[in-house]
Short mmCIF file of N, CA and C and ligand atoms in Angstrom, two decimals:
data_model
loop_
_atom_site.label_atom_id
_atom_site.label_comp_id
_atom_site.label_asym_id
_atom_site.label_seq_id
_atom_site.Cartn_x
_atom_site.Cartn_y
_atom_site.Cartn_z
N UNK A 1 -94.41 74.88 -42.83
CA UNK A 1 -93.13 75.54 -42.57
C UNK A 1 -92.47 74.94 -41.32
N UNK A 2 -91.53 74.64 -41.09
CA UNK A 2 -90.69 73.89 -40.23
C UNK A 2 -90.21 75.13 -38.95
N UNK A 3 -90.25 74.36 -38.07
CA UNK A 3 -89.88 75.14 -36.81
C UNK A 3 -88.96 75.72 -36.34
N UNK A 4 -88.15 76.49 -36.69
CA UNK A 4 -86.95 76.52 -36.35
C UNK A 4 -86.46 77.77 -35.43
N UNK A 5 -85.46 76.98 -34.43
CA UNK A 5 -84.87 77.81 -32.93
C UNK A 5 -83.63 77.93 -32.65
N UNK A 6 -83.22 79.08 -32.30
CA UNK A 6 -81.87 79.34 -32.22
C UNK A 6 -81.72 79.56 -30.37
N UNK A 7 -80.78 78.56 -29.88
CA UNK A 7 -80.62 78.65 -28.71
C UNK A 7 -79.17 79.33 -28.12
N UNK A 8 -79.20 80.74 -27.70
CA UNK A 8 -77.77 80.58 -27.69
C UNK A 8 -77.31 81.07 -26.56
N UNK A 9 -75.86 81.03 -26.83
CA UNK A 9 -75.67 81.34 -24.91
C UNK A 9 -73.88 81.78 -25.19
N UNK A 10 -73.39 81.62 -23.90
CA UNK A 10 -71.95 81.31 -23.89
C UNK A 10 -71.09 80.10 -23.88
N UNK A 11 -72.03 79.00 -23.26
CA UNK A 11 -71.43 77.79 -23.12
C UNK A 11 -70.09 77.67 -22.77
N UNK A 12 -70.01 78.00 -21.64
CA UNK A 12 -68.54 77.82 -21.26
C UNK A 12 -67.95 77.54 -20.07
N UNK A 13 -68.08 76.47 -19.76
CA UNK A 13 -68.83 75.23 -21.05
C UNK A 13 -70.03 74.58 -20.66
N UNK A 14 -70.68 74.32 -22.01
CA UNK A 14 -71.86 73.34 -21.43
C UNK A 14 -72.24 72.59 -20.29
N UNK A 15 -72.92 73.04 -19.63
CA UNK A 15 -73.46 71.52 -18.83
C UNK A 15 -74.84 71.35 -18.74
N UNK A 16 -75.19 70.09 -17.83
CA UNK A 16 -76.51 69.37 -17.85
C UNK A 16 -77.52 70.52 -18.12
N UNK A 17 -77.22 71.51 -16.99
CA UNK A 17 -78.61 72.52 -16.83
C UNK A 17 -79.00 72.86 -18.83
N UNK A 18 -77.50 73.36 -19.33
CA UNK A 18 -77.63 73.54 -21.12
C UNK A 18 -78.86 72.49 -21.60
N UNK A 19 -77.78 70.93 -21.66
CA UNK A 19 -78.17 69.95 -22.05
C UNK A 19 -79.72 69.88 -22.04
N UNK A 20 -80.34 70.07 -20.84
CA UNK A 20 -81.74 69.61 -20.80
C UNK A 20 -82.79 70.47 -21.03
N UNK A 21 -82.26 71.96 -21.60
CA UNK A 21 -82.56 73.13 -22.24
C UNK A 21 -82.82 72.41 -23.70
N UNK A 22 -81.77 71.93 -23.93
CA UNK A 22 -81.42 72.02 -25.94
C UNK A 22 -81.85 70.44 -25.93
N UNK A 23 -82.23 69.33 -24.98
CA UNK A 23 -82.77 67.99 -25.25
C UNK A 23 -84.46 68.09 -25.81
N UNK A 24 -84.87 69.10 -24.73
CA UNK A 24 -86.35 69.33 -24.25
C UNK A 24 -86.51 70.30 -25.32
N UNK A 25 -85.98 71.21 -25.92
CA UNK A 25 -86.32 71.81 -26.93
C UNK A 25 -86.66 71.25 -27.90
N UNK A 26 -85.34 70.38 -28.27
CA UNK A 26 -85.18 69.26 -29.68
C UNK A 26 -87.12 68.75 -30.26
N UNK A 27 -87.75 68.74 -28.81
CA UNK A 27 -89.06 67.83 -29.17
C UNK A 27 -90.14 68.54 -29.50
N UNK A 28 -89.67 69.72 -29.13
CA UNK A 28 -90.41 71.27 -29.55
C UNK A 28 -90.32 71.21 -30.95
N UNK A 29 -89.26 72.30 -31.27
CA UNK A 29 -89.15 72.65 -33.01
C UNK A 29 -88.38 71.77 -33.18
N UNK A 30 -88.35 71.67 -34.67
CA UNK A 30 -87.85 70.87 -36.17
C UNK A 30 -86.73 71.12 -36.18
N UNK A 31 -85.87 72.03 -35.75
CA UNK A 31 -84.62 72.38 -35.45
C UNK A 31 -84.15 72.85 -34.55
N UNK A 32 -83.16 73.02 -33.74
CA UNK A 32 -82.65 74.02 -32.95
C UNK A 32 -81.23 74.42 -33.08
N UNK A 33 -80.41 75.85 -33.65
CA UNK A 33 -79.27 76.10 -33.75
C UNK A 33 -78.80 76.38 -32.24
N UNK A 34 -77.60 75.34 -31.95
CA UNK A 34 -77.45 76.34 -30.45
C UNK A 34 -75.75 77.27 -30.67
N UNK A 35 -76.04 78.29 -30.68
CA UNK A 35 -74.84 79.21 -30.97
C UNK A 35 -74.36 79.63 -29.76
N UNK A 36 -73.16 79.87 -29.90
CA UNK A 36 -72.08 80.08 -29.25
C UNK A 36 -71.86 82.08 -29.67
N UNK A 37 -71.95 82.53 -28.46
CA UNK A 37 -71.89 84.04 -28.82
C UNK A 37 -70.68 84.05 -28.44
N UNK A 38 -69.69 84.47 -29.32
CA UNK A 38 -68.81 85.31 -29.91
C UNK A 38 -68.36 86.48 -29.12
N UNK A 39 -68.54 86.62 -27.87
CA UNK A 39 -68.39 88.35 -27.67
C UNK A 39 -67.12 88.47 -27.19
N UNK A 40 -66.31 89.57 -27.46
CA UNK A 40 -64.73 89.64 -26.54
C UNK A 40 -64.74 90.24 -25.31
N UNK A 41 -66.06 90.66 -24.91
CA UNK A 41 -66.31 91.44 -24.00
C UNK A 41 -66.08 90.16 -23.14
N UNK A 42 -66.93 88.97 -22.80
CA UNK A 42 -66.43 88.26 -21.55
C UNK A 42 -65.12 87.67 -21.80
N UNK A 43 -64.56 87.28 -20.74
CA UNK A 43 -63.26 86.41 -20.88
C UNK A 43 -63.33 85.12 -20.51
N UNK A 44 -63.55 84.36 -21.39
CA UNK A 44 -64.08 82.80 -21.44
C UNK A 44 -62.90 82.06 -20.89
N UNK A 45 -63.38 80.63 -20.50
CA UNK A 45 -62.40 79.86 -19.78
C UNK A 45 -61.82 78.90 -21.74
N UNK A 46 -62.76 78.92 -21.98
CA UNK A 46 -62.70 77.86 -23.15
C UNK A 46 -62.91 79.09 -24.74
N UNK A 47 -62.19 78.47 -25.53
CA UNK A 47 -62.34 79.51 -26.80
C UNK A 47 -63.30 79.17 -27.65
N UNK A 48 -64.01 79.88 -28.58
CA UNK A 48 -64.91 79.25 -29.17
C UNK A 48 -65.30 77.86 -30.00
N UNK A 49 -64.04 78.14 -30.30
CA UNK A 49 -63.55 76.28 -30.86
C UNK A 49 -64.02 75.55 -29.97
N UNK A 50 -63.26 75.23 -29.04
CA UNK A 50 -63.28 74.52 -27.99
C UNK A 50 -64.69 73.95 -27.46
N UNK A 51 -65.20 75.60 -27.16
CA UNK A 51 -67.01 75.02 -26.74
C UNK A 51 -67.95 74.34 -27.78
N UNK A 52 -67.48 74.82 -28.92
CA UNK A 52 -68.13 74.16 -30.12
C UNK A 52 -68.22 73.14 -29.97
N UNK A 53 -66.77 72.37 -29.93
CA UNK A 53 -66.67 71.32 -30.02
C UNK A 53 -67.07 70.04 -28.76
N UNK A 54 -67.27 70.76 -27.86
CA UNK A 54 -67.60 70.13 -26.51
C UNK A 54 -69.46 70.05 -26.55
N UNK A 55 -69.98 71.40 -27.47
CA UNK A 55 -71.53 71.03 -27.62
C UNK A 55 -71.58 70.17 -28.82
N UNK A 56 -70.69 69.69 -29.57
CA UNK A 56 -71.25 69.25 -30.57
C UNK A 56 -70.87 67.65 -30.04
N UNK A 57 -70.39 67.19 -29.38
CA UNK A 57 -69.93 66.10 -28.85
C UNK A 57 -71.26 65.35 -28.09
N UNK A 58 -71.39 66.54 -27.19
CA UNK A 58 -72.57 66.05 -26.09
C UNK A 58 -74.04 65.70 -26.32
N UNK A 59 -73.97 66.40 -28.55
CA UNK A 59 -75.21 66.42 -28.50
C UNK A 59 -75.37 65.85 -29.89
N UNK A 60 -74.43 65.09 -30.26
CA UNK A 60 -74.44 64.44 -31.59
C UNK A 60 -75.44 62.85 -31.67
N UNK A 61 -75.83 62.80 -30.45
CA UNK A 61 -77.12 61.86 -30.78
C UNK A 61 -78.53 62.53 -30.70
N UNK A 62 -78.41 64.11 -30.78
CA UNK A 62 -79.53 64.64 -31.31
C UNK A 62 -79.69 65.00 -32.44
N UNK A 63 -80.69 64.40 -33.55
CA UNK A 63 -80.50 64.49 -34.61
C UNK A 63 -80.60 66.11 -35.07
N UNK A 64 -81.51 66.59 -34.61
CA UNK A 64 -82.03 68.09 -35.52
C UNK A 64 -81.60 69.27 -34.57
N UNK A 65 -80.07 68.80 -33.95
CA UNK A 65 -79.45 70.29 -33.58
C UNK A 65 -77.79 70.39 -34.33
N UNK A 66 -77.95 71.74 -34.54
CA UNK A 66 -76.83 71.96 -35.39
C UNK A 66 -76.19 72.76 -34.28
N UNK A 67 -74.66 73.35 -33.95
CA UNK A 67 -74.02 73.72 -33.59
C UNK A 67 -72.74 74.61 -34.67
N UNK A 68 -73.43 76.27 -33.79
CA UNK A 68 -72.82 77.22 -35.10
C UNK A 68 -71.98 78.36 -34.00
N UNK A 69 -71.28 79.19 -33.79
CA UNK A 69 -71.26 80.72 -33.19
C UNK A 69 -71.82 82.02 -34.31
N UNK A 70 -71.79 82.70 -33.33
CA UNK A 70 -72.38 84.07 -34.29
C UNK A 70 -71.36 85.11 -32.96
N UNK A 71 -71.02 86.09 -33.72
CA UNK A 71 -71.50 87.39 -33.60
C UNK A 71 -72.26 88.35 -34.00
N UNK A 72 -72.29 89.69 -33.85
CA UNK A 72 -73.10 90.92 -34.12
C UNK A 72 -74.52 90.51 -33.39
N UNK A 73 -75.54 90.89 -33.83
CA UNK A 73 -76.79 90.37 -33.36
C UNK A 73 -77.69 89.32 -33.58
N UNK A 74 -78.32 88.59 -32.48
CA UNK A 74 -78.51 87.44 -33.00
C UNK A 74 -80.01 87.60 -33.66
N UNK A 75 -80.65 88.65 -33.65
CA UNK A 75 -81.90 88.50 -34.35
C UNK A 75 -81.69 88.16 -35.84
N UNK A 76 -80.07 89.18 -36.43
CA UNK A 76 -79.86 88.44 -37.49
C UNK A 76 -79.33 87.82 -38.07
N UNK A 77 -78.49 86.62 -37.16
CA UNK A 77 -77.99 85.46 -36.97
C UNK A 77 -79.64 84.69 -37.13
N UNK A 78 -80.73 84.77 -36.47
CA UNK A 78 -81.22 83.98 -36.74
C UNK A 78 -82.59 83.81 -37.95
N UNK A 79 -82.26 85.21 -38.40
CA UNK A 79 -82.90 85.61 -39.85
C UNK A 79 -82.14 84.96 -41.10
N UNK A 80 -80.98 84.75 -40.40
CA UNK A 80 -79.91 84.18 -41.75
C UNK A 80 -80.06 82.57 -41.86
N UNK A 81 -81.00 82.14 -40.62
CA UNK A 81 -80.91 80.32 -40.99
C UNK A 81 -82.78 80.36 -40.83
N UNK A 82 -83.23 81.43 -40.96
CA UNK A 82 -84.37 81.14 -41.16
C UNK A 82 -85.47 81.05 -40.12
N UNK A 83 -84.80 81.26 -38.62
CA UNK A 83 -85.51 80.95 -37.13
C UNK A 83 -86.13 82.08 -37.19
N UNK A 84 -87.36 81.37 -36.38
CA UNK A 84 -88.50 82.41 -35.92
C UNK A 84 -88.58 82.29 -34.29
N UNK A 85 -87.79 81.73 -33.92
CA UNK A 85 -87.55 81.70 -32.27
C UNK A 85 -86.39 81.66 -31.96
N UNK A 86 -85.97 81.95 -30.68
CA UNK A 86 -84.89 82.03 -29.78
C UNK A 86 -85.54 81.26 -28.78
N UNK A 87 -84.85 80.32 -28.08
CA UNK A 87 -84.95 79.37 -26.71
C UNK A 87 -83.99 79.87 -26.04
N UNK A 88 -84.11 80.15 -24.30
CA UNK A 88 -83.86 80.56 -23.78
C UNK A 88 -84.28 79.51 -22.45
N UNK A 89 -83.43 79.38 -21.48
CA UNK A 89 -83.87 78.79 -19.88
C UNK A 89 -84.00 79.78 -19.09
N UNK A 90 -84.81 79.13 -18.24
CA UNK A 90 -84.95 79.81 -16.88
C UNK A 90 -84.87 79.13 -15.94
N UNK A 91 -83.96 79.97 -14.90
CA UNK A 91 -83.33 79.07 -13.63
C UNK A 91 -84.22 79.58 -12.14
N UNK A 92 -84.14 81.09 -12.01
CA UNK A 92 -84.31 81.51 -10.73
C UNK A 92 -85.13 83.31 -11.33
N UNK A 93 -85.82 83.16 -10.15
CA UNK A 93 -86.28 84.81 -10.36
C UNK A 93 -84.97 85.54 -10.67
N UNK A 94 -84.12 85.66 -10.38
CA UNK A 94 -82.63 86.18 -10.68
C UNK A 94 -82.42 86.77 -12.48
N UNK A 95 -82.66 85.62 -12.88
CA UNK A 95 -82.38 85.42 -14.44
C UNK A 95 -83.62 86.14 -15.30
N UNK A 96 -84.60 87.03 -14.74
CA UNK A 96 -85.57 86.94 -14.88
C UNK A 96 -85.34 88.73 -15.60
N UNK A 97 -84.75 89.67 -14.36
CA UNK A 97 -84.75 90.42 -15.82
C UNK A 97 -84.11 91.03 -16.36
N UNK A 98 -82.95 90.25 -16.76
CA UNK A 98 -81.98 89.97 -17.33
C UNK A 98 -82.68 89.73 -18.45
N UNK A 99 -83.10 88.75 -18.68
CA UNK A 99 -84.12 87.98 -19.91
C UNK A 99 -85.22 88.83 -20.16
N UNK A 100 -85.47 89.25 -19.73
CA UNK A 100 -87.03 90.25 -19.93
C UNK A 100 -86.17 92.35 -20.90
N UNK A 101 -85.04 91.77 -20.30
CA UNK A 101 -84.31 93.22 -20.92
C UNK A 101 -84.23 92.42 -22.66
N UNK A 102 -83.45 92.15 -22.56
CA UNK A 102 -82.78 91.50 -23.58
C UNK A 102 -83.66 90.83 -25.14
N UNK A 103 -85.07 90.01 -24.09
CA UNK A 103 -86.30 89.86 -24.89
C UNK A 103 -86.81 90.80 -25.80
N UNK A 104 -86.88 92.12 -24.67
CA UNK A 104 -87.91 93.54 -25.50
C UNK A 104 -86.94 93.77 -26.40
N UNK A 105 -85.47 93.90 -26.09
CA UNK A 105 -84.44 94.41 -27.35
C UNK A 105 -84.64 93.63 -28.26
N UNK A 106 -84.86 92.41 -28.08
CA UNK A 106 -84.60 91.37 -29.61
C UNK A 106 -85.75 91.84 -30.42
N UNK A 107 -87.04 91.72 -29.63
CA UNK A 107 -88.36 92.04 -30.12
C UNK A 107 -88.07 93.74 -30.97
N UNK A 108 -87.60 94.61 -30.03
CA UNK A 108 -88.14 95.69 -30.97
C UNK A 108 -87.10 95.58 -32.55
N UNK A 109 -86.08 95.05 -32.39
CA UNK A 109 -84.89 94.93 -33.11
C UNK A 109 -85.46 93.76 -34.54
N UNK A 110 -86.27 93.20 -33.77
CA UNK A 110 -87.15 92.09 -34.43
C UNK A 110 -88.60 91.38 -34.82
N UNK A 111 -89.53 91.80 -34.90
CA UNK A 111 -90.27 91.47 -33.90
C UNK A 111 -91.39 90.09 -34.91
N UNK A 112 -90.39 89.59 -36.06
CA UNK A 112 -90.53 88.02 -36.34
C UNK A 112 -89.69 87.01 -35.92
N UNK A 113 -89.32 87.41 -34.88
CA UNK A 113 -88.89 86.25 -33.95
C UNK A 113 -89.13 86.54 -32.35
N UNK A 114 -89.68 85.38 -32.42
CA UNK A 114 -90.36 85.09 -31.01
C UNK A 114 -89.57 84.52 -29.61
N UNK A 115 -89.64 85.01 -28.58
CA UNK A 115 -88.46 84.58 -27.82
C UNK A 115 -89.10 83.58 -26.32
N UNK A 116 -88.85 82.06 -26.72
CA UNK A 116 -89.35 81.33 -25.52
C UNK A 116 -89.03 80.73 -24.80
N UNK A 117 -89.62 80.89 -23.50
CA UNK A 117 -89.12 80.17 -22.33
C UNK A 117 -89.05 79.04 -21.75
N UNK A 118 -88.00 78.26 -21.55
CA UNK A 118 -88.45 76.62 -20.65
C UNK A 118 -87.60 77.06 -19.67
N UNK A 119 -88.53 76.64 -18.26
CA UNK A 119 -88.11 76.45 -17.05
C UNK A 119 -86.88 75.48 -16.56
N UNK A 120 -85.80 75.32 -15.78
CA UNK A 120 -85.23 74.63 -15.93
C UNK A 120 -85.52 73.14 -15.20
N UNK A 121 -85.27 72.10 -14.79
CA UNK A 121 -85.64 71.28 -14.58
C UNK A 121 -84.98 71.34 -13.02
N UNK A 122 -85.64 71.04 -11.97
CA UNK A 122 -85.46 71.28 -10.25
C UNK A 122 -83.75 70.91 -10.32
N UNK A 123 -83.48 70.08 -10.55
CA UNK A 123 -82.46 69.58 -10.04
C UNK A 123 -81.03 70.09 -10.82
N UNK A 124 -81.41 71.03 -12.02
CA UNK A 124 -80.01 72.23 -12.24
C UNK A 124 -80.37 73.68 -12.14
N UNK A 125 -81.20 74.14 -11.08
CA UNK A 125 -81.70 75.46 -11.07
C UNK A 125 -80.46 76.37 -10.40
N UNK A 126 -79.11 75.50 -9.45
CA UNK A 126 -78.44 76.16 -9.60
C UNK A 126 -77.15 75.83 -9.97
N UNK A 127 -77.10 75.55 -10.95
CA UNK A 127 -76.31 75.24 -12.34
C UNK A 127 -75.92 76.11 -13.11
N UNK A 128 -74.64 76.21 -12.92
CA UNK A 128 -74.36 77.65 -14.39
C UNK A 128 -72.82 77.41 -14.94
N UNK A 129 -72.65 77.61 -15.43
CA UNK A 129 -71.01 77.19 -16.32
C UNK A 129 -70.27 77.92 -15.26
N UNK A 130 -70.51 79.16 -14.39
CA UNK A 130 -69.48 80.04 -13.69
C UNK A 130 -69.11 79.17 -12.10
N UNK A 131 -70.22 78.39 -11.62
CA UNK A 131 -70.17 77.89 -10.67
C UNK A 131 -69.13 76.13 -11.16
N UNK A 132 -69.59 75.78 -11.87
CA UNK A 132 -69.04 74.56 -12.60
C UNK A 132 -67.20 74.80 -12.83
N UNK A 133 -67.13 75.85 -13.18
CA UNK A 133 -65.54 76.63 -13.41
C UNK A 133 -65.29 76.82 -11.90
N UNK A 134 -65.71 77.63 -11.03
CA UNK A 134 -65.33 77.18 -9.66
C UNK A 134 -65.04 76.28 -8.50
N UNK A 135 -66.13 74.83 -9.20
CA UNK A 135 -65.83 74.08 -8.44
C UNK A 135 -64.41 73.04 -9.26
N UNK A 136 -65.10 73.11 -10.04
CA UNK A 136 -63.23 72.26 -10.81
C UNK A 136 -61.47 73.21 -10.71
N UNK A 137 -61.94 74.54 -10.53
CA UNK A 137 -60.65 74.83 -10.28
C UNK A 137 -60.43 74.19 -9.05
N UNK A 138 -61.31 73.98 -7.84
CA UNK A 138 -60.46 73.82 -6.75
C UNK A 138 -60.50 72.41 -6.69
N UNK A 139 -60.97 71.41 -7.79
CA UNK A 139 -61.13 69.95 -7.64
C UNK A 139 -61.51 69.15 -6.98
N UNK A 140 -63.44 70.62 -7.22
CA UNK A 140 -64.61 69.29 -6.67
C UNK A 140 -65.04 68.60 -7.73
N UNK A 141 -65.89 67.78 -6.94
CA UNK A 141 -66.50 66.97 -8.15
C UNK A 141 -67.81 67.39 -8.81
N UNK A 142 -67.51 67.46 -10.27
CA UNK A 142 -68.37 67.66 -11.01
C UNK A 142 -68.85 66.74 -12.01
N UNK A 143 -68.69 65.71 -11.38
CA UNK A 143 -69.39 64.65 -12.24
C UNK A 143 -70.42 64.50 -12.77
N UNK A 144 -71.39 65.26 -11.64
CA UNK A 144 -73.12 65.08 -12.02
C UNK A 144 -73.80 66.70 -12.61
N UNK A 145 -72.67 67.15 -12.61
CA UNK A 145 -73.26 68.65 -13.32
C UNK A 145 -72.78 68.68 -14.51
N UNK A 146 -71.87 68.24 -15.73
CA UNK A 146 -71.44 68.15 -16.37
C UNK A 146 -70.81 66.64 -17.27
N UNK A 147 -71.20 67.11 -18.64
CA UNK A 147 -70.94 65.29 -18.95
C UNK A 147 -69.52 64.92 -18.89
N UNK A 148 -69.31 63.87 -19.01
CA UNK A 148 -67.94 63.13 -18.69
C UNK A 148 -66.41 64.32 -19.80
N UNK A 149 -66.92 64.05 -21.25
CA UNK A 149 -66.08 65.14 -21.76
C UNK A 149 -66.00 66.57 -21.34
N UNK A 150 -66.57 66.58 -20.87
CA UNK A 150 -66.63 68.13 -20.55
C UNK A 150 -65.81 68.28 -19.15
N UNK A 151 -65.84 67.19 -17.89
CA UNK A 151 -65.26 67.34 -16.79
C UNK A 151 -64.13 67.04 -17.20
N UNK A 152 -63.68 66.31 -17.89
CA UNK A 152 -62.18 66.18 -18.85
C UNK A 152 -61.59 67.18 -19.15
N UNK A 153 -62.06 67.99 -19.96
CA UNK A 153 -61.63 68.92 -20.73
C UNK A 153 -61.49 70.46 -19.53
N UNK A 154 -62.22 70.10 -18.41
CA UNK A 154 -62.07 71.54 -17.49
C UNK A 154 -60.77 71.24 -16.34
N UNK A 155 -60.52 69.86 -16.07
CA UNK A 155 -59.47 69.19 -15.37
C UNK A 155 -58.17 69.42 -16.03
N UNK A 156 -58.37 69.23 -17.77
CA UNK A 156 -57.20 69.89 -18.03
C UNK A 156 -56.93 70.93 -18.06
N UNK A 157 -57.75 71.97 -18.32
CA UNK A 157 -57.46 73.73 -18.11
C UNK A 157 -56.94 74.10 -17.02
N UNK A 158 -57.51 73.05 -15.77
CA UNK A 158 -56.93 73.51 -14.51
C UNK A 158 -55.70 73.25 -13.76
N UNK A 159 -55.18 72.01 -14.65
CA UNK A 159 -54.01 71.33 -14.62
C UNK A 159 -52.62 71.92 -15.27
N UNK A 160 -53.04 72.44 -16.43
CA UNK A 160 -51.71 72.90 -17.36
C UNK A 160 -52.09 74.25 -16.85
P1 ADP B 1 -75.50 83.67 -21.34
O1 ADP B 1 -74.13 84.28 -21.16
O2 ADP B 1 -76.20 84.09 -22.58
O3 ADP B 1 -76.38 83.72 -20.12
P2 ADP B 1 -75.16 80.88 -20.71
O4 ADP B 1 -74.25 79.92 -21.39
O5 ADP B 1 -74.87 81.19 -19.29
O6 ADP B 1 -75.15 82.15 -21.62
O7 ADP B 1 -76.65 80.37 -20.83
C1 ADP B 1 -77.26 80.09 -22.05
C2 ADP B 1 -78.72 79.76 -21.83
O8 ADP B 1 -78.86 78.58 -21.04
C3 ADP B 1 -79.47 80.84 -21.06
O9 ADP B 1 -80.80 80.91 -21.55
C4 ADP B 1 -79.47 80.34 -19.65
O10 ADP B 1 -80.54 80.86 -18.89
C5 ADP B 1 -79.63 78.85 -19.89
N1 ADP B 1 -79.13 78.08 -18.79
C6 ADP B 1 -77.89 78.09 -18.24
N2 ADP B 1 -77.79 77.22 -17.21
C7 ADP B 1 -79.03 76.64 -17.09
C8 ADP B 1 -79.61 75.69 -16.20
N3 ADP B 1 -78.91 75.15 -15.20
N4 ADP B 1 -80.91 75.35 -16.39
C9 ADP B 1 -81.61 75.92 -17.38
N5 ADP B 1 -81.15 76.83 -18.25
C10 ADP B 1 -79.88 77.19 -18.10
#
């Protein structure tokens, strides 16, 4: 039976810290969906389109990740493509139980899908799409936190 992981988040928008979440996974399971949650509750810089299209860009030389959004819940978002895991990063004790809430909900809500952790890699532990949106509004450089399309695409949001 083939491995399959649903990674999802807000992405908005992607960067490295994502990237080396959903690279390092890739070598894990046989698949990984990374979805784009859907919620109207936050107020995104980028629309779902948009991030789609910015993860599917960054990660189209990975062969076995697909790029989907969901709403409602993702336990059965990921009952519907067949995943028995959720991937998830971890940055800082911070994030910790946040993730540990959210885990037990999926679990009791679910509890054939398994929810796992990769640490993030030292050098994007403080990396997050909200800080990345802060420093490009005021036009620092984000060259090394974010791939080249992606610092494109936040230069123009901040421009028009
Ligand atoms: P959410 O709103 O669900 O937290 P995010 O887009 O912020 O969505 O994050 C999606 C996933 O990526 C989460 O598991 C988050 O912990 C992880 N992540 C975000 N930034 C990093 C990073 N710099 N290093 C490792 N994991 C990260």
């Amino acid at each position: 039976m083939a491995s399959i992981a649903v990674c999802p988040g807000s992405f908005d928008p992607i960067t490295y810290g994502h990237l080396d979440i959903i690279r390092r996974g890739a070598k894990v399971f046989d698949k990984i969906y990374v979805v784009v949650l859907n919620n109207s509750a936050k107020n995104p810089l980028f629309t779902v389109g948009e991030r789609i299209n910015l993860i599917k860009e960054v990660t189209k030389e990975i062969p076995n990740v697909e790029v989907d959004e969901f709403s409602g819940l993702l336990v059965d978002y990921a009952k519907s493509v067949n995943a028995t895991a959720i991937l998830r990063g971890l940055r800082a004790v911070s994030d910790f139980e946040y993730e540990m809430q959210i885990t037990s909900m999926n679990r009791y809500l679910n509890d054939h899908v398994e929810t796992f952790f990769m640490m993030t890699n030292n050098q994007y532990s403080f990396l997050s799409s909200s800080i990345v949106k802060e420093a490009a509004k005021y036009n620092g450089d984000i060259s090394k936190l974010v791939p080249t399309v992606v610092e494109r695409e936040l230069k123009r949001k901040f421009t028009t």
